[in-house]
């Protein structure tokens, strides 16, 4: 199963320079399991060709209300009924104004009026146009009507200016769109997630680290946010962009992660420890670069605090979920961790196999809780995270009854 498996996404592309990114968006939506149909506005067709989108989506791409492509296999009413969600990316200021005022003067606007599917807009325009009062009030009107605004973000713009109005990247749009299909079953719940590796400095140049990329933890944080939770993500060093709409705190070492977690844990209902925390750190950190003139170098290591165990030990602490990375005797070690740390749930990855655990885009998990357990078969990390968070939500509600 993938995040958007079987979902019918109607992608409207309107006339902005960001339209070139929509080609990649089609590919990513399909990779996430969606069936995609694309409608181009006539202005968009001047930036990108229908042929590109036809090849990428595998379906005809209509541009006009009265044209054979629109009226043959699927008229505007049929397309409006077919869609589980409509995403317009990029949505220009002109398109936003027309949608706000209910115009039905082209195929895409007509489909939007004729559809009861959720409508999401990914605005993209010059920063002055985005800040203009007319656009502000159009956006407000659409928001009040329940239209979902995905972005824009601040950044460099095609016109050479810098500011708000830049379209979200295709990957972020897929993530945000996925969120529209998830009921907010964690609304009002505060979730803290740790992710990524901790790095333990030896000297100003070297450190002890591990192979965690942060992908699993970031996917868990995103899935919890999509389920309506208020999320804090505490991350070790990772090259991933911060997920949207959550508080993100970066740390380097286990000591820093421990401090960040313990400071915030009184305000959290669920704690999910997906980080690969170093069990040991060098007893002393050299202030200067250690020279290589010795034939042997002994590094004295001391134990790091166990963050998960410390949170599990709190009186009236949160619902605690640990991860375990094991290469052998997986079930036995996982049970020992569940019991030893007194966690409410443990998610075990078998590491050292291709397609699961560290760095991989996919994973599979054995989940254990006191008196029960289940298996999440191999899938993408976002999908595994979605299923895991759903399970956590169910167990959390049962234990807090
Ligand atoms: O980041 P990715 O590349 O996507 O990879 C994901 C992952 C494999 C890192 C992740 O899914 C995972 O398994 N994380 C936990 C890895 C780990 O450190 O396991 P452990 O068996 O050493 O620790 C058990 C649990 O105790 C974990 O929840 C860990 O966060 C926590 N712990 C461990 C040591 C410590 N000092 N403090 C802790 O809180």
Coordinates of N, CA and C and ligand atoms in Angstrom, one line a residue, residues 211-216 273-279 304-308 322-326 337 341 349 351 357-359 363 381, ligand 1:
X211 N 24.2 5.4 11.1 CA 23.7 5.5 9.7 C 22.3 6.0 9.6
X212 N 21.7 6.5 10.7 CA 20.3 7.0 10.6 C 20.3 8.3 9.8
X213 N 19.3 8.2 8.8 CA 19.1 9.4 7.9 C 18.1 10.4 8.4
X214 N 17.2 9.9 9.4 CA 16.1 10.7 9.8 C 14.8 10.4 9.1
X215 N 14.9 9.6 8.0 CA 13.7 9.4 7.2 C 12.5 8.8 7.9
X216 N 12.8 7.8 8.8 CA 11.7 7.1 9.5 C 11.1 8.1 10.5
X273 N 10.2 7.6 20.1 CA 11.6 7.7 20.1 C 12.2 7.0 18.9
X274 N 12.2 7.7 17.7 CA 12.7 7.0 16.5 C 14.2 7.3 16.2
X275 N 14.8 8.1 17.1 CA 16.2 8.5 16.9 C 17.1 7.3 17.2
X276 N 18.2 7.3 16.5 CA 19.3 6.3 16.8 C 20.3 7.0 17.7
X277 N 20.1 6.9 19.0 CA 20.9 7.6 19.9 C 22.1 6.8 20.3
X278 N 23.3 7.5 20.3 CA 24.5 6.8 20.6 C 24.5 6.4 22.1
X279 N 24.8 5.1 22.3 CA 24.8 4.6 23.7 C 26.0 5.2 24.4
X304 N 25.8 7.2 27.6 CA 24.9 8.3 27.5 C 23.7 8.1 28.3
X305 N 22.9 9.1 28.7 CA 21.6 8.8 29.3 C 20.7 8.1 28.3
X306 N 19.8 7.3 28.8 CA 18.9 6.6 28.0 C 17.6 7.5 28.0
X307 N 17.4 8.2 26.9 CA 16.3 9.2 26.8 C 14.9 8.5 27.0
X308 N 14.7 7.4 26.2 CA 13.4 6.7 26.3 C 13.2 6.1 27.7
X322 N 9.0 3.2 21.7 CA 10.4 3.1 21.3 C 10.5 2.4 20.0
X323 N 11.7 2.6 19.4 CA 12.0 1.9 18.2 C 13.2 0.9 18.6
X324 N 13.4 -0.1 17.9 CA 14.5 -1.0 18.1 C 15.1 -1.4 16.8
X325 N 16.4 -1.3 16.7 CA 17.1 -1.7 15.5 C 17.9 -2.9 15.9
X326 N 17.6 -4.1 15.3 CA 18.2 -5.3 15.7 C 18.7 -6.1 14.5
X337 N 13.4 -5.1 25.4 CA 13.4 -3.6 25.4 C 12.1 -3.1 25.9
X341 N 12.5 -1.1 29.4 CA 12.3 0.3 29.5 C 10.9 0.7 29.9
X349 N 12.8 -2.7 13.8 CA 13.2 -2.9 12.5 C 14.3 -3.9 12.5
X351 N 17.5 -4.6 11.0 CA 18.5 -3.8 10.2 C 19.5 -4.8 9.6
X357 N 15.1 -0.5 7.5 CA 16.0 0.1 8.5 C 16.7 1.3 8.1
X358 N 18.0 1.5 8.4 CA 18.7 2.7 8.2 C 18.8 3.1 6.7
X359 N 18.6 4.4 6.5 CA 18.9 5.0 5.2 C 17.8 4.7 4.1
X363 N 10.6 0.4 4.7 CA 10.9 -0.3 6.0 C 9.8 -1.3 6.2
X381 N 8.5 4.4 3.8 CA 8.5 4.9 5.2 C 7.3 5.8 5.5
Ligands
LIG1 O1 16.7 7.3 10.2 P1 16.5 6.2 9.2 O2 17.7 6.1 8.2 O3 15.2 6.3 8.5 O4 16.5 4.8 10.0 C1 15.4 4.6 10.9 C2 16.0 3.8 12.2 C3 16.4 2.5 11.8 C4 17.1 4.6 12.8 C5 14.8 3.8 13.2 O5 13.7 3.2 12.6 C6 15.1 3.1 14.5 O6 15.1 1.9 14.6 N1 15.6 3.9 15.5 C7 16.0 3.3 16.8 C8 17.4 2.8 16.6 C9 18.1 2.5 17.9 O7 18.9 3.2 18.3 O8 17.7 1.4 18.5 P2 18.2 1.0 19.9 O9 17.9 -0.4 20.0 O10 19.6 1.3 20.1 O11 17.4 1.9 20.9 C10 16.1 1.5 21.4 C11 15.2 2.7 21.7 O12 15.8 3.5 22.8 C12 15.0 3.7 20.6 O13 13.7 4.2 20.6 C13 16.0 4.8 20.9 O14 15.6 6.1 20.3 C14 16.0 4.8 22.4 N2 17.3 5.2 23.0 C15 18.4 4.5 22.8 C16 19.6 4.9 23.4 C17 19.6 6.0 24.2 N3 20.7 6.4 24.8 N4 18.5 6.7 24.4 C18 17.3 6.4 23.7 O15 16.3 7.0 23.9

